[in-house]
Amino acid sequence: MGKILFVGVAGSSDPKPHPRAATKAERFGAKLAEYRDEVKLLTGGDGGLMKIVSKAFVERGGETIGIIPLEDERRPLNHPRYNPYNTMTIKTGVTFQARSIILVRSSDSFVILGGGAGTIIEAFLAYLYRIPSIVIEETGYPTDKLKEFAMEGYLDHRKLIKAYFTEDPGEAAEKAYTLAKSRTA
Amino acid sequence: MGKILFVGVAGSSDPKPHPRAATKAERFGAKLAEYRDEVKLLTGGDGGLMKIVSKAFVERGGETIGIIPLEDERRPLNHPRYNPYNTMTIKTGVTFQARSIILVRSSDSFVILGGGAGTIIEAFLAYLYRIPSIVIEETGYPTDKLKEFAMEGYLDHRKLIKAYFTEDPGEAAEKAYTLAKSRTA
Amino acid sequence: MGKILFVGVAGSSDPKPHPRAATKAERFGAKLAEYRDEVKLLTGGDGGLMKIVSKAFVERGGETIGIIPLEDERRPLNHPRYNPYNTMTIKTGVTFQARSIILVRSSDSFVILGGGAGTIIEAFLAYLYRIPSIVIEETGYPTDKLKEFAMEGYLDHRKLIKAYFTEDPGEAAEKAYTLAKSRTA
Amino acid sequence: MGKILFVGVAGSSDPKPHPRAATKAERFGAKLAEYRDEVKLLTGGDGGLMKIVSKAFVERGGETIGIIPLEDERRPLNHPRYNPYNTMTIKTGVTFQARSIILVRSSDSFVILGGGAGTIIEAFLAYLYRIPSIVIEETGYPTDKLKEFAMEGYLDHRKLIKAYFTEDPGEAAEKAYTLAKSRTA
């Protein structure tokens, strides 16, 4: 058996995400599930897009690991952001943002599903840690502006690692698999 | 499929651990592997007793998650404390001790295999987080003194949760499984 | 004696920062030092712009607190990024980015002196934690793009707290003092 | 002006601490205040013994830094564990125990005022980080057992650094100052 690959995702925890982003997250999870024997899906374990992508992945036989912050540990089952699709959970005991650091560092490749400030921070973390990343575009979220912010795919002037941009969630899933695979070869 | 149970362990990372502790760690891992379909083994991902217990568990078909600190992320393959039996690794980006917090919090039950200050801290963390824990005795390490330190199994005056003490690693494995199972029921 | 105010700053640790940013950081520190009896300057304790602003503040009688990451703890005195202007240091034992979380959360107001991905993350952290913040513009760094990225000063669609933008470091210092003062009143 | 010394303390946050421990904490803070021009007192910023020692230090002109966990950030002023004697506060955004790591690492010397599991963990952290430490004895708390647990002052078999034990809080204060001073010389 080969090494297990960790594909991480970042996305809005808004319980009612933008329909376009929701559709793309669902399609991404479904496509990535084709690689479920080699890949675990890592998320922040929260609701919104994280729940949608986890559901799509788990329902097709995949396993997820939710890396959850202190604030989410005691979330009741009927909370609008409760995510029942975390196959496993890691309880970090830290804020949402410190949790993001662990999520990103642990990933072999990282995908931005769409979101606001917290998701944008995760995109910059992936850049700083030189984790290969893919940004899904046209989601209706502020992360749509990342391409314009970047210079030729680089998120700052040091050109540490290039991010990939695509509107197509299926392509994002294949790219995430390929990048994780080649990184751990 | 039922919920995956996380059994965490703490133990010395000394590359040449006490023979008695090494034997007990090996027997613990072998016995726990009988529950491999329900249980993942969580460790600090390091060498020494953590490597021994992981090897015993993985060679019998189990899967492990190593929760590793910043200092261990760039460990070369030939390092005496390198642990090739981490099926998966979570990269925390923090010190050994802050890593221990994540390891303990994420565990459904926690087993002390024997060790020094770092392992003792993990025993107290399990107590504070009310994680059911088992201390394996007669290992040759300072954790052997924990029973005497405790009052009727409680690690301080608040009597938050009782620790179990046993010299028998097989019994420790069964107890770890049972406690994790009943906690997540 | 009134409460001590914490004005935090983020800036590139590049040992040879852009001259424009360097001049602005120096002027900011000098101006803020007028409030040295009420204000402590919080930085990441590193070199580059952090060193320049700390020097300007300390040489005028102010006191600084450097919140330093694990990687900086053992920095030798002749390291190009060593910062001798940390009056006090807090040793966090975590990555640069987890350190940033502590720096930003502890600040009563926060100023972006100019920088790349790490500094941008700190701007978004201040936004998420609703810490009043000021972005100094025209520095030659990627943070110059933050104004364009923001919508009417808000760094994402939730409009949690507005950031102030100014090209004038003296104005930034006065604003930082006023915002910190009113927040802790 | 010489370097500012950080003397850290650990102690029970119990709002009604053991009278013996309370008296010793008060006397320790009063004695340490004789060095207030050189020393800042670092605590976990909480109530109980931390509040008592901070009060004694601040009322004699000293300044304290409270390193507070996520759970304490939003503590109301009338909370039984609210501590108004934090001259400055660092907001860590982490659990009590991860906060302890930052507190201990930042200290030039460290004093155990008496407490349970959390305080014991801090004693072991100081040992692991080789921070010179002093344990105040005869407090009525489980930390009274540390001397017996230790072997000739060493908290485990590796003999990393010796802890000092004394029943006299005044002597503890002088020792804490001397050890911090010699460490940073």
XYZ file of C-alpha atoms in Angstrom:
740
model
C 0.000 0.000 0.000
C 1.297 3.449 -0.946
C 1.390 6.464 1.292
C -1.968 8.027 2.143
C -2.302 11.436 0.489
C -3.852 14.362 2.350
C -5.843 16.762 0.171
C -6.894 19.756 2.272
C -9.680 22.194 1.498
C -10.652 25.645 2.694
C -14.141 27.045 2.331
C -16.772 29.239 3.899
C -18.541 27.845 6.957
C -21.610 29.930 6.133
C -24.574 27.543 6.715
C -26.181 28.885 3.532
C -23.287 29.269 1.108
C -23.527 30.843 -2.348
C -25.287 28.334 -4.633
C -22.497 28.496 -7.194
C -19.862 27.706 -4.548
C -22.049 24.941 -3.098
C -22.428 23.259 -6.488
C -18.713 23.458 -7.138
C -17.835 22.088 -3.681
C -20.192 19.150 -4.258
C -18.701 18.409 -7.680
C -15.172 18.719 -6.310
C -15.874 16.221 -3.519
C -17.538 13.777 -5.891
C -14.635 13.871 -8.332
C -11.987 13.595 -5.610
C -13.803 10.511 -4.276
C -12.579 8.643 -7.358
C -9.219 8.641 -5.579
C -10.647 7.618 -2.198
C -8.342 4.609 -1.863
C -5.296 6.861 -1.852
C -6.651 10.152 -0.548
C -8.053 11.381 2.759
C -9.916 14.675 2.628
C -8.799 17.181 5.282
C -11.117 20.028 6.255
C -11.628 22.419 9.136
C -14.471 20.093 10.154
C -17.016 22.882 10.095
C -20.318 23.477 8.304
C -21.050 25.261 5.018
C -18.842 24.328 2.084
C -16.791 22.038 4.350
C -19.892 20.010 5.113
C -20.937 19.858 1.468
C -17.573 18.656 0.213
C -17.250 16.155 3.076
C -20.717 14.749 2.394
C -19.918 14.238 -1.294
C -16.652 12.525 -0.443
C -17.967 10.330 2.373
C -21.097 9.200 0.544
C -18.847 7.811 -2.183
C -16.810 5.799 0.323
C -14.090 8.303 1.175
C -12.789 9.170 4.635
C -12.375 12.687 5.995
C -10.388 14.188 8.842
C -11.831 17.328 10.430
C -9.201 19.494 12.125
C -11.408 21.405 14.544
C -10.829 24.491 16.697
C -11.605 24.871 20.386
C -14.840 26.699 19.650
C -16.213 23.779 17.650
C -15.451 20.992 20.124
C -18.671 21.244 22.067
C -20.932 21.985 19.131
C -24.336 20.284 19.615
C -25.617 17.902 16.949
C -28.409 20.283 15.952
C -26.093 23.295 15.474
C -26.475 24.743 11.929
C -22.736 24.321 11.407
C -22.435 20.808 12.869
C -20.712 18.541 10.354
C -21.621 14.835 10.632
C -19.299 13.941 7.741
C -16.058 14.061 9.698
C -14.956 10.430 9.679
C -12.263 11.373 12.166
C -11.636 14.566 14.136
C -8.475 16.124 15.498
C -9.189 18.464 18.412
C -6.623 21.234 18.338
C -7.670 23.344 21.338
C -6.882 26.562 19.467
C -8.672 29.350 17.580
C -10.095 28.874 14.091
C -7.042 30.561 12.613
C -4.393 28.576 14.537
C -6.329 25.481 13.536
C -5.958 26.552 9.896
C -2.182 26.412 10.254
C -2.327 22.734 11.244
C -4.794 21.977 8.455
C -2.644 23.599 5.783
C 0.726 22.256 7.014
C -0.648 18.716 7.092
C -1.924 18.839 3.503
C -0.033 17.452 0.516
C -2.083 19.739 -1.729
C -4.646 22.373 -0.853
C -7.821 23.578 -2.567
C -9.640 26.889 -2.049
C -13.374 26.226 -2.473
C -14.365 29.843 -1.904
C -14.734 32.015 1.166
C -13.914 35.209 3.049
C -11.083 36.343 5.313
C -10.478 32.958 6.995
C -10.269 31.180 3.645
C -8.015 33.870 2.200
C -5.663 33.437 5.161
C -5.501 29.716 4.374
C -4.553 30.483 0.769
C -1.665 32.646 1.991
C -0.622 29.994 4.532
C -0.428 27.381 1.764
C 1.726 29.802 -0.213
C 4.087 30.424 2.739
C 4.391 26.712 3.517
C 4.921 25.946 -0.185
C 1.958 23.567 -0.305
C 0.786 23.207 -3.928
C -2.633 24.865 -4.112
C -5.558 25.294 -6.441
C -8.068 28.144 -6.262
C -11.542 27.430 -7.609
C -12.836 30.567 -9.319
C -16.252 32.074 -9.930
C -17.694 31.112 -6.563
C -19.264 34.411 -5.553
C -16.840 34.776 -2.622
C -13.970 37.243 -2.043
C -11.465 34.480 -2.888
C -12.497 35.166 -6.497
C -10.244 38.224 -6.247
C -7.126 36.202 -5.417
C -6.143 35.728 -9.065
C -6.099 39.454 -9.652
C -4.210 39.992 -6.375
C -1.573 37.436 -7.368
C 1.210 38.152 -9.822
C 1.364 35.320 -12.373
C -0.008 32.965 -9.713
C 2.355 34.055 -6.936
C 0.726 35.515 -3.827
C 3.607 37.830 -3.026
C 6.827 39.273 -4.413
C 9.033 36.396 -3.235
C 7.479 33.949 -5.717
C 7.659 30.987 -3.309
C 5.159 28.710 -5.062
C 2.605 29.220 -7.798
C -1.109 28.700 -7.197
C -3.286 27.167 -9.889
C -6.593 28.794 -10.809
C -9.547 27.074 -12.410
C -13.296 27.529 -12.657
C -13.802 23.790 -13.008
C -14.077 21.816 -9.739
C -13.493 18.500 -11.501
C -10.222 19.783 -12.887
C -9.350 21.098 -9.395
C -9.873 17.611 -7.940
C -7.649 15.947 -10.524
C -4.985 18.599 -10.084
C -5.153 18.258 -6.283
C -4.614 14.515 -6.583
C -1.768 14.851 -9.087
C 0.032 17.553 -7.101
C -0.264 15.625 -3.816
C 0.918 12.459 -5.528
C 3.969 14.048 -7.113
C 4.882 15.898 -3.908
C 5.001 12.709 -1.836
C 6.642 10.532 -4.493
C -19.845 1.462 10.017
C -19.413 2.672 13.583
C -17.420 5.676 14.655
C -13.648 5.307 14.445
C -12.142 5.233 17.951
C -8.924 7.075 18.734
C -6.692 5.371 21.290
C -3.787 7.681 22.121
C -0.495 6.683 23.700
C 2.334 8.512 25.415
C 5.791 7.064 25.780
C 9.473 7.860 25.864
C 11.093 8.799 22.559
C 14.432 7.475 23.820
C 15.861 5.497 20.837
C 16.994 2.782 23.271
C 14.121 2.500 25.726
C 14.144 0.352 28.870
C 13.735 -3.305 27.752
C 10.798 -3.842 30.111
C 8.955 -0.810 28.687
C 9.817 -1.881 25.132
C 8.378 -5.352 25.655
C 5.217 -3.938 27.193
C 4.769 -1.394 24.375
C 5.136 -4.166 21.795
C 2.586 -6.387 23.581
C 0.189 -3.457 24.000
C 0.318 -2.646 20.271
C -0.149 -6.284 19.299
C -3.185 -6.700 21.553
C -4.758 -3.393 20.493
C -4.405 -4.496 16.861
C -7.183 -7.022 17.497
C -9.475 -3.971 17.388
C -7.862 -2.489 14.275
C -11.152 -2.295 12.371
C -12.568 0.109 14.935
C -9.478 1.771 16.373
C -6.803 4.134 15.050
C -3.677 4.438 17.166
C -2.651 8.046 17.891
C 0.930 8.807 18.899
C 3.319 11.740 18.953
C 4.809 10.186 15.825
C 8.269 9.991 17.326
C 10.801 7.201 17.929
C 11.374 5.012 20.983
C 8.278 3.467 22.535
C 6.085 5.319 20.027
C 7.868 3.580 17.173
C 7.650 0.170 18.869
C 3.940 0.388 19.564
C 3.235 1.756 16.069
C 5.214 -1.054 14.445
C 3.309 -3.706 16.384
C -0.010 -2.122 15.443
C 0.763 -1.470 11.777
C 2.295 -4.875 11.098
C -0.984 -6.429 12.188
C -2.955 -4.287 9.743
C -3.750 -1.297 11.930
C -3.457 2.368 10.976
C -1.696 5.034 13.029
C -1.828 8.823 13.106
C 1.342 10.590 14.223
C 0.688 14.077 15.639
C 4.103 15.613 15.137
C 5.734 18.786 16.451
C 7.560 21.431 14.428
C 10.944 20.008 15.385
C 10.099 16.603 13.902
C 8.780 17.782 10.548
C 12.105 17.777 8.764
C 13.544 14.683 10.415
C 15.659 12.704 7.906
C 14.825 9.040 7.228
C 18.033 7.862 8.891
C 17.461 9.815 12.122
C 17.497 7.478 15.176
C 14.061 8.747 16.174
C 12.496 8.616 12.689
C 9.259 6.634 12.825
C 8.257 4.925 9.552
C 5.106 3.472 11.130
C 3.027 6.650 10.973
C 0.331 5.713 8.476
C -0.760 9.349 8.521
C 0.835 12.454 10.025
C -0.650 15.688 11.305
C 1.881 18.531 11.258
C 1.095 20.851 14.134
C 3.829 23.480 13.769
C 4.234 23.716 17.543
C 6.567 22.486 20.309
C 6.559 18.899 21.547
C 4.455 19.933 24.514
C 1.819 21.929 22.607
C 1.628 18.956 20.257
C 0.855 16.760 23.272
C -2.245 18.848 23.976
C -3.648 18.061 20.527
C -2.744 14.384 20.871
C -4.457 14.023 24.244
C -7.569 16.100 23.410
C -8.149 14.064 20.248
C -8.013 10.711 22.057
C -11.073 8.772 23.204
C -8.869 6.942 25.701
C -5.223 7.418 26.557
C -2.473 5.015 27.602
C 0.801 5.847 29.371
C 3.431 3.398 28.092
C 6.197 4.795 30.297
C 8.414 7.863 30.137
C 9.810 11.003 31.738
C 8.651 14.605 32.081
C 6.962 14.837 28.673
C 4.994 11.657 29.254
C 4.040 12.729 32.776
C 2.691 15.994 31.372
C 0.516 13.980 29.000
C -0.871 11.961 31.919
C -1.867 15.197 33.658
C -3.337 16.606 30.443
C -5.527 13.517 30.063
C -6.664 14.033 33.643
C -7.509 17.714 33.083
C -9.381 16.969 29.836
C -11.204 14.077 31.517
C -9.942 11.568 28.942
C -10.139 8.047 30.418
C -6.565 6.892 30.881
C -4.561 3.821 31.769
C -1.035 3.872 33.180
C 1.124 0.827 32.467
C 3.263 0.139 35.526
C 6.664 -1.433 36.126
C 8.292 0.082 33.052
C 11.487 1.400 34.609
C 10.473 5.012 33.867
C 9.458 7.858 36.224
C 5.809 7.330 35.245
C 6.008 4.304 37.563
C 5.709 6.840 40.387
C 2.376 8.202 39.197
C 0.336 5.682 41.180
C 1.964 6.731 44.423
C 1.552 10.409 43.464
C -2.149 9.922 42.765
C -4.774 9.673 45.488
C -6.963 6.656 44.799
C -6.279 7.086 41.083
C -6.927 10.840 40.960
C -4.026 13.027 39.851
C -5.058 15.996 41.965
C -7.386 17.088 44.738
C -10.304 17.936 42.449
C -10.870 14.264 41.559
C -11.828 15.031 37.945
C -11.358 11.542 36.515
C -9.746 8.361 37.794
C -6.768 6.802 36.034
C -6.448 3.011 35.789
C -3.161 1.350 36.687
C -2.008 -2.051 35.470
C 1.234 -3.898 34.952
C -0.286 -5.920 32.142
C -0.124 -4.322 28.657
C -2.712 -6.735 27.273
C -5.180 -5.674 29.923
C -4.295 -2.037 29.187
C -5.171 -2.562 25.510
C -8.528 -4.118 26.302
C -9.321 -1.419 28.812
C -8.304 1.313 26.334
C -10.663 -0.149 23.757
C -13.539 -0.542 26.212
C -13.166 2.947 27.653
C -12.971 4.564 24.209
C -15.973 2.582 23.051
C -18.144 3.472 26.012
C -17.106 7.145 25.850
C -18.209 7.536 22.249
C -21.341 5.412 22.527
C -2.142 55.500 35.985
C -4.359 54.552 33.038
C -4.365 51.257 31.256
C -1.326 50.531 29.095
C -2.296 50.516 25.417
C -0.880 47.934 23.027
C -0.282 49.180 19.494
C 0.739 46.243 17.307
C 2.518 46.431 13.976
C 3.085 44.056 11.079
C 5.863 44.498 8.566
C 8.340 42.721 6.349
C 11.281 41.045 8.088
C 13.383 41.482 4.946
C 16.810 42.671 6.246
C 16.935 45.183 3.374
C 13.397 46.500 3.133
C 12.129 48.863 0.431
C 13.523 52.340 1.187
C 10.056 53.914 1.045
C 8.690 51.414 3.574
C 11.775 51.841 5.777
C 11.355 55.612 5.878
C 7.676 55.296 6.708
C 8.326 52.727 9.458
C 10.923 55.030 11.017
C 8.567 58.016 10.907
C 5.713 55.947 12.317
C 7.826 54.772 15.284
C 9.080 58.287 15.988
C 5.579 59.734 15.984
C 4.108 56.930 18.096
C 6.878 57.527 20.664
C 5.125 60.775 21.587
C 2.623 58.500 23.352
C 5.301 56.327 24.976
C 3.917 56.888 28.495
C 0.646 55.233 27.558
C 1.627 52.923 24.708
C 3.750 49.792 24.386
C 4.718 48.834 20.847
C 4.031 45.171 19.993
C 5.879 43.550 17.108
C 6.815 40.085 15.912
C 10.252 40.841 17.361
C 11.968 40.193 14.061
C 14.296 42.200 11.800
C 13.511 44.426 8.807
C 10.686 46.916 9.268
C 10.038 45.530 12.769
C 13.575 46.419 13.777
C 13.357 49.893 12.241
C 10.100 50.801 13.946
C 11.290 49.346 17.285
C 14.551 51.323 17.106
C 12.711 54.577 16.458
C 10.340 53.900 19.353
C 12.945 52.707 21.861
C 15.465 55.465 21.129
C 12.788 57.968 22.101
C 12.180 56.245 25.428
C 9.433 53.818 24.473
C 9.190 50.143 25.414
C 8.514 47.307 22.986
C 7.324 43.735 23.369
C 8.500 41.265 20.747
C 6.193 38.268 20.344
C 8.613 35.793 18.837
C 8.151 32.420 17.118
C 9.996 29.206 17.883
C 12.343 29.708 14.945
C 13.565 33.051 16.309
C 14.286 31.973 19.880
C 17.833 30.862 19.291
C 18.792 33.572 16.811
C 22.446 34.621 17.339
C 23.239 38.284 17.995
C 24.964 38.668 14.624
C 22.026 37.262 12.617
C 20.887 39.776 9.952
C 17.363 39.634 11.378
C 18.325 39.855 15.068
C 16.381 42.684 16.707
C 18.090 44.281 19.738
C 15.185 46.711 20.238
C 12.834 44.247 21.914
C 12.587 45.650 25.435
C 10.731 42.495 26.416
C 10.138 39.227 24.559
C 7.354 36.670 24.746
C 8.468 33.251 23.537
C 5.517 31.537 21.950
C 7.027 28.219 20.859
C 4.997 28.248 17.646
C 5.413 29.028 13.931
C 5.666 32.591 12.606
C 2.018 32.468 11.618
C 0.643 31.126 14.923
C 2.744 33.786 16.610
C 0.967 36.395 14.470
C -2.354 35.336 15.977
C -1.106 36.153 19.488
C 0.390 39.444 18.310
C -2.818 40.586 16.639
C -5.223 39.394 19.376
C -3.179 41.199 22.035
C -3.226 44.540 20.189
C -5.659 47.347 20.946
C -5.001 48.731 17.467
C -2.926 47.338 14.619
C -0.839 48.958 11.896
C 0.308 47.408 8.607
C 3.729 48.879 7.778
C 4.078 46.976 4.513
C 4.975 43.419 3.617
C 4.171 40.188 1.804
C 2.090 37.112 2.577
C 2.805 37.028 6.335
C 1.870 40.679 6.742
C -1.256 40.263 4.621
C -2.335 37.388 6.864
C -1.963 39.689 9.871
C -4.193 42.292 8.197
C -6.894 39.651 7.722
C -6.447 38.394 11.312
C -6.990 41.933 12.635
C -10.146 42.103 10.538
C -11.466 38.771 11.834
C -10.690 39.697 15.468
C -12.258 43.123 14.950
C -9.063 44.918 15.985
C -9.111 48.481 14.592
C -6.410 48.623 11.951
C -4.567 51.074 9.743
C -2.809 50.170 6.513
C 0.096 52.397 5.487
C 0.042 52.769 1.697
C 2.656 53.355 -0.980
C 5.307 51.161 0.608
C 6.381 49.158 -2.436
C 5.057 45.932 -0.872
C 2.082 43.717 -1.835
C 0.097 45.151 1.085
C -0.316 48.209 -1.161
C -2.947 46.150 -2.993
C -5.106 45.656 0.107
C -7.126 48.840 -0.482
C -8.141 47.674 -3.915
C -8.909 44.190 -2.572
C -11.122 45.619 0.181
C -14.654 46.842 -0.400
C -15.033 50.294 1.175
C -12.400 49.331 3.733
C -13.871 45.921 4.580
C -11.643 42.914 3.915
C -14.519 40.570 3.163
C -18.243 40.434 2.471
C -19.259 40.233 6.137
C -18.128 43.820 6.830
C -16.878 43.008 10.342
C -14.674 46.080 10.852
C -13.357 48.773 8.548
C -9.624 49.272 7.989
C -8.190 52.773 7.617
C -5.808 53.522 4.771
C -3.264 56.329 4.707
C 0.002 57.130 2.963
C 1.138 59.223 5.929
C 2.893 57.305 8.742
C 2.484 60.202 11.176
C -1.258 60.137 10.659
C -1.170 56.348 11.074
C 0.542 56.731 14.465
C -2.007 59.252 15.698
C -4.874 57.131 14.446
C -3.384 54.004 16.066
C -3.182 55.808 19.393
C -6.707 57.228 19.143
C -8.272 53.930 18.115
C -6.499 51.981 20.880
C -7.478 54.638 23.422
C -11.147 54.662 22.474
C -11.292 50.855 22.345
C -10.061 50.445 25.900
C -11.966 53.409 27.354
C 19.042 50.387 31.867
C 19.626 46.625 32.174
C 17.515 43.940 30.597
C 14.050 43.475 32.071
C 13.833 40.147 33.905
C 10.744 37.969 33.658
C 9.885 36.022 36.808
C 7.013 33.668 36.069
C 4.704 32.044 38.595
C 2.279 29.137 38.561
C -0.488 28.734 41.097
C -4.010 27.537 41.644
C -6.795 29.648 40.167
C -9.169 28.446 42.875
C -11.063 31.621 43.976
C -10.731 30.464 47.603
C -7.215 29.058 47.804
C -5.751 27.281 50.834
C -4.988 29.947 53.476
C -1.395 28.754 53.837
C -0.801 29.034 50.085
C -2.538 32.419 49.984
C -0.295 33.821 52.721
C 2.813 32.507 51.015
C 1.766 33.924 47.629
C 1.171 37.330 49.220
C 4.560 37.290 50.947
C 6.286 36.130 47.774
C 4.778 38.994 45.739
C 5.659 41.558 48.392
C 9.273 40.409 48.561
C 9.687 40.207 44.799
C 8.393 43.786 44.544
C 11.690 44.942 46.045
C 13.122 44.156 42.609
C 10.292 45.854 40.707
C 12.666 48.125 38.759
C 14.298 45.135 37.131
C 11.584 42.492 37.233
C 8.202 42.034 35.583
C 5.954 39.395 37.114
C 4.489 36.949 34.591
C 1.372 34.975 35.477
C -1.423 33.115 33.736
C -3.506 36.235 34.435
C -6.139 34.284 36.285
C -7.693 34.468 39.759
C -6.773 32.645 42.963
C -3.095 32.627 43.859
C -2.273 34.458 40.627
C -4.496 37.333 41.685
C -3.025 37.426 45.193
C 0.578 37.506 44.039
C -0.213 40.085 41.334
C -1.974 42.342 43.841
C 0.979 42.234 46.241
C 3.389 43.028 43.412
C 1.332 45.780 41.757
C 0.404 47.565 44.987
C 4.122 47.994 45.652
C 4.690 49.580 42.251
C 5.504 46.512 40.181
C 4.147 45.655 36.742
C 2.642 42.318 35.748
C 1.982 40.596 32.442
C -0.922 38.161 32.344
C -0.594 35.523 29.626
C -4.228 34.549 29.230
C -5.962 31.650 27.498
C -8.868 31.861 25.065
C -11.356 30.944 27.774
C -10.357 33.939 29.910
C -10.497 36.611 27.233
C -14.139 37.458 27.661
C -14.273 37.098 31.431
C -16.636 39.710 32.932
C -15.300 42.086 35.599
C -17.465 40.489 38.285
C -16.279 36.936 37.566
C -14.818 35.318 40.721
C -11.594 34.620 38.839
C -11.284 38.039 37.169
C -7.840 39.485 37.882
C -7.644 43.303 37.851
C -3.918 43.230 38.646
C -2.727 42.394 35.149
C -0.862 45.547 34.166
C -0.618 44.138 30.661
C -2.250 41.109 29.033
C -1.145 38.864 26.195
C -4.085 37.110 24.547
C -2.899 33.744 23.322
C -6.086 32.315 21.798
C -5.266 28.833 23.102
C -6.242 26.485 25.939
C -5.067 26.991 29.519
C -2.369 24.391 29.011
C -0.999 25.729 25.701
C -0.965 29.137 27.356
C 1.204 27.650 30.117
C 3.839 26.762 27.538
C 4.167 30.411 26.488
C 4.222 31.551 30.122
C 6.984 29.139 31.091
C 9.128 29.603 27.955
C 9.052 33.386 28.377
C 10.226 33.263 32.009
C 13.837 33.756 33.095
C 13.019 31.937 36.333
C 9.833 30.218 37.445
C 8.149 29.787 40.826
C 5.550 27.192 41.831
C 3.219 28.837 44.351
C 1.104 25.722 44.857
C -1.623 24.042 42.857
C -3.048 20.956 41.177
C -2.624 19.288 37.790
C -2.238 22.504 35.772
C 0.444 23.825 38.111
C 2.244 20.484 38.148
C 2.339 20.535 34.350
C 3.980 23.963 34.517
C 6.650 22.608 36.889
C 7.454 19.855 34.384
C 7.451 22.338 31.480
C 10.001 24.516 33.308
C 12.113 21.404 33.798
C 11.919 20.436 30.107
C 12.729 23.986 28.954
C 15.584 24.189 31.468
C 14.096 27.282 33.140
C 15.506 27.601 36.687
C 12.604 26.957 39.034
C 11.688 27.132 42.701
C 8.914 25.145 44.335
C 7.318 26.668 47.437
C 6.511 23.857 49.873
C 3.918 23.338 52.578
C 1.074 24.980 50.671
C -1.624 22.367 51.136
C -1.691 21.627 47.387
C -0.592 18.510 45.444
C 2.565 20.368 44.336
C 3.777 19.650 47.887
C 4.456 16.133 46.626
C 6.852 17.257 43.893
C 9.901 17.084 46.138
C 9.233 13.452 46.934
C 8.524 12.740 43.259
C 11.823 14.327 42.203
C 15.185 12.625 42.560
C 17.616 15.037 44.196
C 15.665 17.937 42.698
C 15.432 16.494 39.171
C 11.939 15.882 37.824
C 12.957 12.938 35.677
C 15.792 10.517 34.969
C 17.530 12.742 32.422
C 18.549 15.284 35.093
C 18.075 18.287 32.792
C 17.909 21.006 35.468
C 17.513 20.956 39.244
C 14.519 22.568 40.946
C 14.936 24.382 44.269
C 12.561 23.653 47.113
C 11.808 25.989 50.008
C 9.036 26.578 52.504
C 9.929 30.252 52.733
C 8.299 32.536 50.119
C 10.735 35.353 50.848
C 13.665 33.100 50.086
C 11.831 31.938 46.938
C 11.546 35.556 45.760
C 15.226 36.264 46.303
C 16.202 33.031 44.598
C 13.882 33.772 41.665
C 15.502 37.166 41.205
C 19.042 35.805 41.506
C 18.442 32.914 39.111
C 16.791 35.158 36.508
C 19.581 37.687 36.832
C 22.377 35.149 36.422
C 20.594 33.468 33.512
C 20.333 36.664 31.478
C 23.761 38.036 32.401
